[in-house]
mmCIF file of C-alpha atoms in Angstrom:
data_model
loop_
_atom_site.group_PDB
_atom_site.id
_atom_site.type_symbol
_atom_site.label_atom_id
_atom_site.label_comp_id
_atom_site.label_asym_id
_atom_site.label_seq_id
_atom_site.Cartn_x
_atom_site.Cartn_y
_atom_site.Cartn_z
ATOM 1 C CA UNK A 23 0.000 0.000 0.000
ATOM 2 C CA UNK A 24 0.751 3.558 -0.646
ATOM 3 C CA UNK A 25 3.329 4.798 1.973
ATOM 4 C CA UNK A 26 1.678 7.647 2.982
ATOM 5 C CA UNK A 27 -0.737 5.550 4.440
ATOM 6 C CA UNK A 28 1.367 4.951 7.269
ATOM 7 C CA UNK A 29 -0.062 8.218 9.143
ATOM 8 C CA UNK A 30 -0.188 5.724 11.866
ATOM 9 C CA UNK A 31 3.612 5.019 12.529
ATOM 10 C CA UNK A 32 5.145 8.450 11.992
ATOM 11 C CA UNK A 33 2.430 10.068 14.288
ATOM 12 C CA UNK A 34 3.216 7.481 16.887
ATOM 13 C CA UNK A 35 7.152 8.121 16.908
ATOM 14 C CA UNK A 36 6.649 11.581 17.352
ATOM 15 C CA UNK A 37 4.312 11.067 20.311
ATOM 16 C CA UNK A 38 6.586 8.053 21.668
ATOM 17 C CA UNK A 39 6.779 4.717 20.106
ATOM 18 C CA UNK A 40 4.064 2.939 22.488
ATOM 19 C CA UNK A 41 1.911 2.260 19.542
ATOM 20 C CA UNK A 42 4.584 1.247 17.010
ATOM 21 C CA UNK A 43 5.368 -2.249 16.710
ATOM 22 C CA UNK A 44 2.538 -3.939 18.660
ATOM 23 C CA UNK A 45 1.513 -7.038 17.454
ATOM 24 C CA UNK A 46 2.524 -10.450 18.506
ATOM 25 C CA UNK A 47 1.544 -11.376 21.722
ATOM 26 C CA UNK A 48 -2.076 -12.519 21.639
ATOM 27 C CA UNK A 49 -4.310 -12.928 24.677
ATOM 28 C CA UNK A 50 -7.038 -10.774 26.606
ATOM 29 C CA UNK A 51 -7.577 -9.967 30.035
ATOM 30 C CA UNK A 52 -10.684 -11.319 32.011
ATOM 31 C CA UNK A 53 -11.512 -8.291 33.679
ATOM 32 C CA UNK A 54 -14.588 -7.201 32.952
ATOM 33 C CA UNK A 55 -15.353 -3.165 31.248
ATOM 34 C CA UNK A 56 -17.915 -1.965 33.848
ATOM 35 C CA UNK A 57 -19.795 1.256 32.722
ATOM 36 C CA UNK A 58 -22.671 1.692 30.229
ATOM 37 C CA UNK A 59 -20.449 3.575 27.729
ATOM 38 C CA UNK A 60 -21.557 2.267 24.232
ATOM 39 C CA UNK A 61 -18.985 1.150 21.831
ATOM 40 C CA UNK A 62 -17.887 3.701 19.339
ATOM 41 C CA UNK A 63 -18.844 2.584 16.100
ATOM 42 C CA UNK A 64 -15.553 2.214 14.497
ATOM 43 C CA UNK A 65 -15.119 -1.092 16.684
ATOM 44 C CA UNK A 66 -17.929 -2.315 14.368
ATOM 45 C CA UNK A 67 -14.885 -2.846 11.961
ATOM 46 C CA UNK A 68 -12.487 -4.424 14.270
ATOM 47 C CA UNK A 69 -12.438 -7.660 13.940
ATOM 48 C CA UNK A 70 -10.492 -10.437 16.552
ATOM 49 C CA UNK A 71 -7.257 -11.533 15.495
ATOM 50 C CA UNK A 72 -8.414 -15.252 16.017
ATOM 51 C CA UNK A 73 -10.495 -14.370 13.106
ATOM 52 C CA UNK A 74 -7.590 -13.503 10.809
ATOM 53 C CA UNK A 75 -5.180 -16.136 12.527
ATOM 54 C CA UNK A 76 -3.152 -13.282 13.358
ATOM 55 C CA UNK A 77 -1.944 -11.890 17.086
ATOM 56 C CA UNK A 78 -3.339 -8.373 17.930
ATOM 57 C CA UNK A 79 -2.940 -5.186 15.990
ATOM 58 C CA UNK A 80 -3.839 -1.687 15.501
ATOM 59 C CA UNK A 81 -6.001 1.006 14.328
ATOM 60 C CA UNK A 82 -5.660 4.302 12.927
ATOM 61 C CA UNK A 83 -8.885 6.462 12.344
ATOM 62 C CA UNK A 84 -9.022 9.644 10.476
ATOM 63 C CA UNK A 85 -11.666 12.104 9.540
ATOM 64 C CA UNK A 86 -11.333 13.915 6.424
ATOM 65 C CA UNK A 87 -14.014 16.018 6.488
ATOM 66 C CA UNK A 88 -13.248 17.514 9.640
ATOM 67 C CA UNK A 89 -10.168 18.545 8.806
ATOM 68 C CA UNK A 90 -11.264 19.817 5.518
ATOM 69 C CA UNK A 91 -13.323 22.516 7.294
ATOM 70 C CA UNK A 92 -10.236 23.365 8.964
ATOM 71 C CA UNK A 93 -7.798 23.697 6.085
ATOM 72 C CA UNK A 94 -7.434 27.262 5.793
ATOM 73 C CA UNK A 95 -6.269 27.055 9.640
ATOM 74 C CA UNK A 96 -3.699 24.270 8.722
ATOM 75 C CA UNK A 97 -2.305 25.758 5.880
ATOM 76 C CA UNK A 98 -1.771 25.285 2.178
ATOM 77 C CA UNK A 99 0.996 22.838 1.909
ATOM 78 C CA UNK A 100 0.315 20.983 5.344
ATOM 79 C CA UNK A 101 -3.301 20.673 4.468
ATOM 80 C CA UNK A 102 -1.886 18.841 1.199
ATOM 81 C CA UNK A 103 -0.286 16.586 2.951
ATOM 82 C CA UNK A 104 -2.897 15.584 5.160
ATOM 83 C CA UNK A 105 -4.705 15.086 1.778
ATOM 84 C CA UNK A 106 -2.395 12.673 0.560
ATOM 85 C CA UNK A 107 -3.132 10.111 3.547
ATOM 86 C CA UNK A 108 -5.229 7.317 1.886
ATOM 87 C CA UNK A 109 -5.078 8.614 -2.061
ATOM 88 C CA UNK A 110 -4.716 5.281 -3.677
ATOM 89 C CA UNK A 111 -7.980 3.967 -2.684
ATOM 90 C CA UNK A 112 -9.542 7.516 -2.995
ATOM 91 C CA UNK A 113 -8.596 7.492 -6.677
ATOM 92 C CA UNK A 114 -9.743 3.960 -7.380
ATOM 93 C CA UNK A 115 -13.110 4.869 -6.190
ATOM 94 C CA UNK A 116 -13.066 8.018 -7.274
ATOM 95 C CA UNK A 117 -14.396 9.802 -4.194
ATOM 96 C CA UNK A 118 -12.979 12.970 -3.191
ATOM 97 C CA UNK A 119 -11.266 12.995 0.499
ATOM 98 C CA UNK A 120 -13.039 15.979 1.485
ATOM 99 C CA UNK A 121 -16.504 14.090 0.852
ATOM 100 C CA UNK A 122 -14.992 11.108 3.215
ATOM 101 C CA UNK A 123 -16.707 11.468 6.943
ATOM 102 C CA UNK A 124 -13.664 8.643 8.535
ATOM 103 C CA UNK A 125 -11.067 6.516 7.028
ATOM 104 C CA UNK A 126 -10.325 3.695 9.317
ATOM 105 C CA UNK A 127 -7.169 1.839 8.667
ATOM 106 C CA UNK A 128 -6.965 -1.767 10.274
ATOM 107 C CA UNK A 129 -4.103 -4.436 10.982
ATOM 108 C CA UNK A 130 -0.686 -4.868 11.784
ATOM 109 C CA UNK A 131 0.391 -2.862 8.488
ATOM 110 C CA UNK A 132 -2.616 -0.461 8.076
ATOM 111 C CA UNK A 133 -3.455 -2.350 5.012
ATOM 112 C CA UNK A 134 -7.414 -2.926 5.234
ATOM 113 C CA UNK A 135 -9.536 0.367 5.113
ATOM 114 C CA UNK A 136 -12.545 1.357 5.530
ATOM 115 C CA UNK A 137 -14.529 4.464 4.266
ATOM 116 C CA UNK A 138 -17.594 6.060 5.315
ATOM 117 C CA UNK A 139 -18.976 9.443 3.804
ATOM 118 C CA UNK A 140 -20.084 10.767 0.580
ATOM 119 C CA UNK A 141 -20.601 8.546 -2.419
ATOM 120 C CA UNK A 142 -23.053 7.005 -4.917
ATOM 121 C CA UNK A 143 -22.796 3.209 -4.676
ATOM 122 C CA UNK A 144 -23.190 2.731 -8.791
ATOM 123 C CA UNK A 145 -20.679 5.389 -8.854
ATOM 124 C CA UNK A 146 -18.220 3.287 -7.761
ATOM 125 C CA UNK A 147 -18.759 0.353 -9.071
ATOM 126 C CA UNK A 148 -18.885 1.987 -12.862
ATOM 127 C CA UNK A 149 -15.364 3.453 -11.708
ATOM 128 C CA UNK A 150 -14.243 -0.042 -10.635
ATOM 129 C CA UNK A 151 -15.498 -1.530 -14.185
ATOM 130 C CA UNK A 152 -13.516 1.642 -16.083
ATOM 131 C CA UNK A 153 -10.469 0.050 -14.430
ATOM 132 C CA UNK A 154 -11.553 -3.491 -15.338
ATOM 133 C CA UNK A 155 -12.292 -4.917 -12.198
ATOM 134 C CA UNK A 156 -14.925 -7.604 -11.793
ATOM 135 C CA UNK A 157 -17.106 -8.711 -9.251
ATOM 136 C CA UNK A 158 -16.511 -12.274 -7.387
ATOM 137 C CA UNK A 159 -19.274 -11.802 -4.994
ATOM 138 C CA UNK A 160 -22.005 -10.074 -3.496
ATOM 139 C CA UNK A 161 -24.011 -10.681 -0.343
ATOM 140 C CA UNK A 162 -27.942 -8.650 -0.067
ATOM 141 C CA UNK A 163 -25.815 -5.562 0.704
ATOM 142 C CA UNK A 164 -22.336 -5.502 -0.421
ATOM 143 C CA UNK A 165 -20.184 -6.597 -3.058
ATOM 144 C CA UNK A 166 -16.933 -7.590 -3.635
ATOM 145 C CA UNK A 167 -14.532 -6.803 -6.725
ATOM 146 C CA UNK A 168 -11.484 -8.127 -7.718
ATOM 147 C CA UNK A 169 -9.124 -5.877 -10.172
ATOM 148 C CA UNK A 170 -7.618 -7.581 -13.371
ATOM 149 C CA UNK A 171 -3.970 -8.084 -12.402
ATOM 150 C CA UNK A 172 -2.695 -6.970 -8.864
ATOM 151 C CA UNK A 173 -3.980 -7.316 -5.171
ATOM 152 C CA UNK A 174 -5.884 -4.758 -4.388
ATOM 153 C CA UNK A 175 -9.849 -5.306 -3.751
ATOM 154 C CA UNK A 176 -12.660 -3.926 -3.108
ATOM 155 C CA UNK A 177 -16.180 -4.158 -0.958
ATOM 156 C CA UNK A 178 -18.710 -2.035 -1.870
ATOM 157 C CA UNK A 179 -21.830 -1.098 -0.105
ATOM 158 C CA UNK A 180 -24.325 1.504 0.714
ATOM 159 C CA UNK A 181 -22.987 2.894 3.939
ATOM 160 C CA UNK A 182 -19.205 2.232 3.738
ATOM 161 C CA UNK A 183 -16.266 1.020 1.149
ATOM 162 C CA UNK A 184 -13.876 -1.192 2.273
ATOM 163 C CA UNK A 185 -10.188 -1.643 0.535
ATOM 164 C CA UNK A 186 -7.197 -4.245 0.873
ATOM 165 C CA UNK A 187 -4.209 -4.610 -0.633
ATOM 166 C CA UNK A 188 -1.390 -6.651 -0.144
ATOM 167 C CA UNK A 189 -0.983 -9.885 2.807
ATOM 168 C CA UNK A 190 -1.424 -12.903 1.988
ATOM 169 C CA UNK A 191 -5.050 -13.083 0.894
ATOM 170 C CA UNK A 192 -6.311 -9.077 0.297
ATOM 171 C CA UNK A 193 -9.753 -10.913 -0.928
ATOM 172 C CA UNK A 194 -10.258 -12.590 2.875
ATOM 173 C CA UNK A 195 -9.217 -9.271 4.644
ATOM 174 C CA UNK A 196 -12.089 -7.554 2.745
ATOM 175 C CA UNK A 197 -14.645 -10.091 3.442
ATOM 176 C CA UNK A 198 -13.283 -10.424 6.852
ATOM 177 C CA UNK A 199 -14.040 -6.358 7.742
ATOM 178 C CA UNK A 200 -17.605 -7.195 5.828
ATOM 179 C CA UNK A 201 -18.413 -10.387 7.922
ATOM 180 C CA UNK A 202 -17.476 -8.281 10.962
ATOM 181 C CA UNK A 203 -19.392 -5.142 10.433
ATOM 182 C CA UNK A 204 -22.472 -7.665 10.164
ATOM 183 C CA UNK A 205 -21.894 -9.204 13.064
ATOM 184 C CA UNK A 206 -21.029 -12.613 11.427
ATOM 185 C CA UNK A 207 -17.826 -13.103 12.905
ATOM 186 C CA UNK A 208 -16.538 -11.907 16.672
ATOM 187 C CA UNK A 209 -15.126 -8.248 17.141
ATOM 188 C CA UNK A 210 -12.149 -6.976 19.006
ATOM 189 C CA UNK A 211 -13.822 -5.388 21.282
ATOM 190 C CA UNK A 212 -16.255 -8.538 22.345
ATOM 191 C CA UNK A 213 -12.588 -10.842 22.592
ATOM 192 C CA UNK A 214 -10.778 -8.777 24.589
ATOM 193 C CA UNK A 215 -11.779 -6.675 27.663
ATOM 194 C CA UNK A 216 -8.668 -4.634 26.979
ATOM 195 C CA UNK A 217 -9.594 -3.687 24.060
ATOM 196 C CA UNK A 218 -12.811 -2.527 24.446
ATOM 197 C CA UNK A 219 -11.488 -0.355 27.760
ATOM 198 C CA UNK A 220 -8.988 1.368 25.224
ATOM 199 C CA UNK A 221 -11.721 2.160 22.495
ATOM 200 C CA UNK A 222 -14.144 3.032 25.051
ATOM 201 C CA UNK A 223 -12.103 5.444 26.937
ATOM 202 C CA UNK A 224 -10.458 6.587 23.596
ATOM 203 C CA UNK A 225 -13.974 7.237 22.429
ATOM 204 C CA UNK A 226 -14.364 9.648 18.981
ATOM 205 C CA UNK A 227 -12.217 12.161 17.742
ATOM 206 C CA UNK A 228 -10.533 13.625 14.637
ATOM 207 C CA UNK A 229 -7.401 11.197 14.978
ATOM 208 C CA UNK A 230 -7.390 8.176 17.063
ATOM 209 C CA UNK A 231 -4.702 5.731 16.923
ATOM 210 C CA UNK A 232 -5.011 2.230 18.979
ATOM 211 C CA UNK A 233 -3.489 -1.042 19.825
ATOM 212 C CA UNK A 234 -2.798 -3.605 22.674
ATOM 213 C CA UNK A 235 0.779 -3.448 23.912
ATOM 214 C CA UNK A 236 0.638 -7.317 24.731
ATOM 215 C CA UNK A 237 3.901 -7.248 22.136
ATOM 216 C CA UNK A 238 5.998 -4.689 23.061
ATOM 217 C CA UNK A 239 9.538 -5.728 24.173
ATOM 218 C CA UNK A 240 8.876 -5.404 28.829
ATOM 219 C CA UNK A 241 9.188 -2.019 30.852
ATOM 220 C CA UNK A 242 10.954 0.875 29.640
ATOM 221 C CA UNK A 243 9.752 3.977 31.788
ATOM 222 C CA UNK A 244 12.409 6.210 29.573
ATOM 223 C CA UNK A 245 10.839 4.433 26.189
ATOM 224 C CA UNK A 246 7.150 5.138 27.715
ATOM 225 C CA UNK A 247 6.534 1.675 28.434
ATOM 226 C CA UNK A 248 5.539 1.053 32.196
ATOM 227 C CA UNK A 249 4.834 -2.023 34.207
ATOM 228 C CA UNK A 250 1.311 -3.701 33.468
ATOM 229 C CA UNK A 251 0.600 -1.663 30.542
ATOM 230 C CA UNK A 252 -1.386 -3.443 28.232
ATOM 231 C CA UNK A 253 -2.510 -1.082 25.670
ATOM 232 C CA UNK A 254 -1.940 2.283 24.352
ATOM 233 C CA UNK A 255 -4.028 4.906 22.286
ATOM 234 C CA UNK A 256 -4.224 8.414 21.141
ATOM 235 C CA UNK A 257 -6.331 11.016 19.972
ATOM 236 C CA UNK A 258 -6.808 14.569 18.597
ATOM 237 C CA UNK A 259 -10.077 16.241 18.386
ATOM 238 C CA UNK A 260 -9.973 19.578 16.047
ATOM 239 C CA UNK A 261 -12.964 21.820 17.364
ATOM 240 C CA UNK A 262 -15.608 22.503 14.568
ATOM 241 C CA UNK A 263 -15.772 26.230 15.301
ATOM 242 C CA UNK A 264 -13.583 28.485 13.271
ATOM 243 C CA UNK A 265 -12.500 30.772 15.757
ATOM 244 C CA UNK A 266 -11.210 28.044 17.718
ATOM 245 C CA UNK A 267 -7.334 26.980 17.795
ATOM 246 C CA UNK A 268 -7.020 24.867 20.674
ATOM 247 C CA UNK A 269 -7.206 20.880 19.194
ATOM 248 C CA UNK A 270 -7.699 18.690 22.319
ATOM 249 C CA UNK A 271 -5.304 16.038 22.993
ATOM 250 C CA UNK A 272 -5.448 12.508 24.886
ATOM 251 C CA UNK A 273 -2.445 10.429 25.104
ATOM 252 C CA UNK A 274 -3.698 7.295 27.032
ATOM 253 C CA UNK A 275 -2.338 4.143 28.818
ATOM 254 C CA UNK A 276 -4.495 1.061 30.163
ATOM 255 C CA UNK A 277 -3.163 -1.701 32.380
ATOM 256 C CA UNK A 278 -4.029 -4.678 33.216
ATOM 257 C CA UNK A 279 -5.662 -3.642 36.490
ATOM 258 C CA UNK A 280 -3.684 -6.303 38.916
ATOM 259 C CA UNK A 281 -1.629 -3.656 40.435
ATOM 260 C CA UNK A 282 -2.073 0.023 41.287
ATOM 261 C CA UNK A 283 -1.924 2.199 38.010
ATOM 262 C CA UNK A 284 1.474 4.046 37.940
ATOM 263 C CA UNK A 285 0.266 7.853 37.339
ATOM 264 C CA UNK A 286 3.484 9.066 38.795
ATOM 265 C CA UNK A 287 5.578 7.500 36.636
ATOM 266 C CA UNK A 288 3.459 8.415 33.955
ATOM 267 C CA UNK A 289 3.606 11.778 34.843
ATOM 268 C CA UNK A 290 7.694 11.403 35.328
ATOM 269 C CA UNK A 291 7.597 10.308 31.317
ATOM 270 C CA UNK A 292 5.755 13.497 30.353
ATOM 271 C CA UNK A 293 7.690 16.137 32.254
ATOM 272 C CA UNK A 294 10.824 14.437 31.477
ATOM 273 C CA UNK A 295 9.894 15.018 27.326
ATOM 274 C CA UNK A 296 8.519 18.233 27.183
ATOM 275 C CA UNK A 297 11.606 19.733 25.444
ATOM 276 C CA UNK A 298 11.633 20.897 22.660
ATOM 277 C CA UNK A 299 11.326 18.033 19.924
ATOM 278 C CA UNK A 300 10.224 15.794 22.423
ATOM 279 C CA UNK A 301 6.859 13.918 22.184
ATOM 280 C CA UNK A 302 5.123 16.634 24.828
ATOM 281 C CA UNK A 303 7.062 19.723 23.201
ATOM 282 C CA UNK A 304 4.031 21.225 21.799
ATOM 283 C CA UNK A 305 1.104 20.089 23.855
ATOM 284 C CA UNK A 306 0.170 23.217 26.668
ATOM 285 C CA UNK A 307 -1.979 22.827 29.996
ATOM 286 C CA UNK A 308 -0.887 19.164 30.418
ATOM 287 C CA UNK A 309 -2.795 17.317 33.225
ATOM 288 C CA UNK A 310 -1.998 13.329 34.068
ATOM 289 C CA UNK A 311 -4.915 11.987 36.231
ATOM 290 C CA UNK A 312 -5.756 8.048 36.667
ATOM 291 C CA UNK A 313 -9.320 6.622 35.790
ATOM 292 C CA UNK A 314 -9.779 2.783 36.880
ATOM 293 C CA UNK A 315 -7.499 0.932 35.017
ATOM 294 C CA UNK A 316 -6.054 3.646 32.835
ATOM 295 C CA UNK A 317 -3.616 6.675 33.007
ATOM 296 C CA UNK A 318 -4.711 10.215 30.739
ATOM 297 C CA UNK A 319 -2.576 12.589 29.856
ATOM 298 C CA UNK A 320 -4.392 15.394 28.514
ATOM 299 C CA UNK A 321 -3.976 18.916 27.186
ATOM 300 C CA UNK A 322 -4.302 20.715 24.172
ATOM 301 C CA UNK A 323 -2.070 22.079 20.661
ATOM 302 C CA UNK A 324 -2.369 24.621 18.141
ATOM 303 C CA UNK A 325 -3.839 23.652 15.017
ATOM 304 C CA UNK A 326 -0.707 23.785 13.052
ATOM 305 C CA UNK A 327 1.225 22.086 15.708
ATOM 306 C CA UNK A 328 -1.316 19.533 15.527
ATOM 307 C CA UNK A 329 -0.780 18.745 11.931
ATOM 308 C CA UNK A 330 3.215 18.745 12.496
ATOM 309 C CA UNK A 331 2.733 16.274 15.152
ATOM 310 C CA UNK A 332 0.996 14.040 12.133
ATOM 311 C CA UNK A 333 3.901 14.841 9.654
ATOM 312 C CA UNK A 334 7.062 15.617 11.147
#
């Protein structure tokens, strides 16, 4: 897949490498998520790795639209570059990113996606047959198309297009986000307690990035790693109103709840990388507080700032 897909990865460096590299490791905790907080409907998407015979992974979830509305805060050539995040499968179903409501990018590598927003569904597929693709198979409400020569394919439905490309079977990823969304197969969220924990306290936003740190490499306070952690996230939310700069910021740990949470040394990592280039170097009005089995470091960044954080 197109490089500049992997928003993911160079976001998470800059911010600390907590999300980078965390697959492997399979395995859930059995503590159960008390609280009536609903899923957020991305989860819908995730599927569990037993499903794909693969050991846990991430997610990346952007909204273009969002940030469209902001673009004369962001700037000219920054706003082009957030652009450029998902173009490959834009231009194969020729729907424009500012008509694109969330782009959610699922898997180890970031390679399966899924888009929700603005598009006719005959659109698309005439598109797809311009480019000679052909459809293997379609279920009451979406179908799937294969192209001539290559590995990229396609799901189309009414609410939501889903793209693969690349891995060892692109055709089973797409049916596999498909059979998930339709509750046909078991989701992320329903196999692993931890999971849901990190997308429910996550929530929405105009960024989110997720994964279980089951695989990272043991503690490394300096590394922002801590004892018991067992999953990371992070999220920006750009404020819809114009006259509004501040974009809100989450950076957020969960353990595994056998052990007292360790906010200090949390809060330790964070004052000890606020210089400048560091992951905190731009984020202003920090606050580190624990809730249950988490850690939240919050705060907030200027708009630009926000989009350098993203491309470095």
């Amino acid at each position: 897949m197109d490089d500049r897909n992997a928003l993911s990865r160079r976001a998470a460096l800059r911010v600390g490498g907590a999300l980078v590299g965390v697959g492997g490791l399979a395995g859930c905790s059995s503590l159960p998520f008390v609280g009536a907080t609903p899923d957020p409907q991305y989860t819908d998407w995730l599927y569990a790795p037993d499903e794909a015979g693969v050991g846990d992974y991430g997610f990346t979830l952007l909204r273009p639209a969002a940030l469209a509305e902001r673009a004369e805060d962001i700037g000219p050539l920054a706003y082009e570059r957030v652009r450029r995040v998902g173009e490959s499968f834009l231009d194969l179903v020729d729907v424009d990113f500012e008509a694109v409501d969330s782009l959610l990018f699922v898997g180890a590598d970031r390679s399966s996606v899924v888009l929700q927003g603005e598009y006719d569904r005959e659109d698309v597929r005439a598109e797809l047959g311009y480019d000679d693709f052909r459809r293997v198979g379609e279920t009451e409400s979406v179908g799937v198309y294969l192209p001539p020569e290559g590995d990229r394919v396609v799901g189309v439905a009414d609410s939501y297009l889903a793209f693969a490309e690349g891995g060892p079977d692109p055709r089973a990823a797409v049916e596999r986000l498909v059979e998930t969304q339709a509750g046909e197969v078991p989701r992320y969220v329903d196999a692993s307690s931890t999971v849901r924990t990190l997308t429910r306290s996550l929530g929405d936003g105009t960024v989110l990035f997720g994964a279980r740190a089951s695989g990272l490499p043991g503690r490394d306070t300096e590394a922002g790693r801590f004892e018991g952690q067992v999953a990371s996230g992070l999220r920006f939310t750009v404020p819809e109103e114009e006259e509004e700069e501040r974009v809100a910021f989450l950076r957020l740990y969960v353990f595994d709840g056998e052990r007292a949470v360790p906010t200090d040394a949390v809060r330790a990592f964070v004052e000890d990388n606020r210089g400048t280039g560091e992951s905190f170097d731009d984020v202003e009005d920090v606050a580190v507080a624990a809730d249950g089995r988490t850690v939240r470091v919050t705060g907030g960044l200027n708009v630009r700032d926000f989009v350098a954080t993203l491309f470095p």
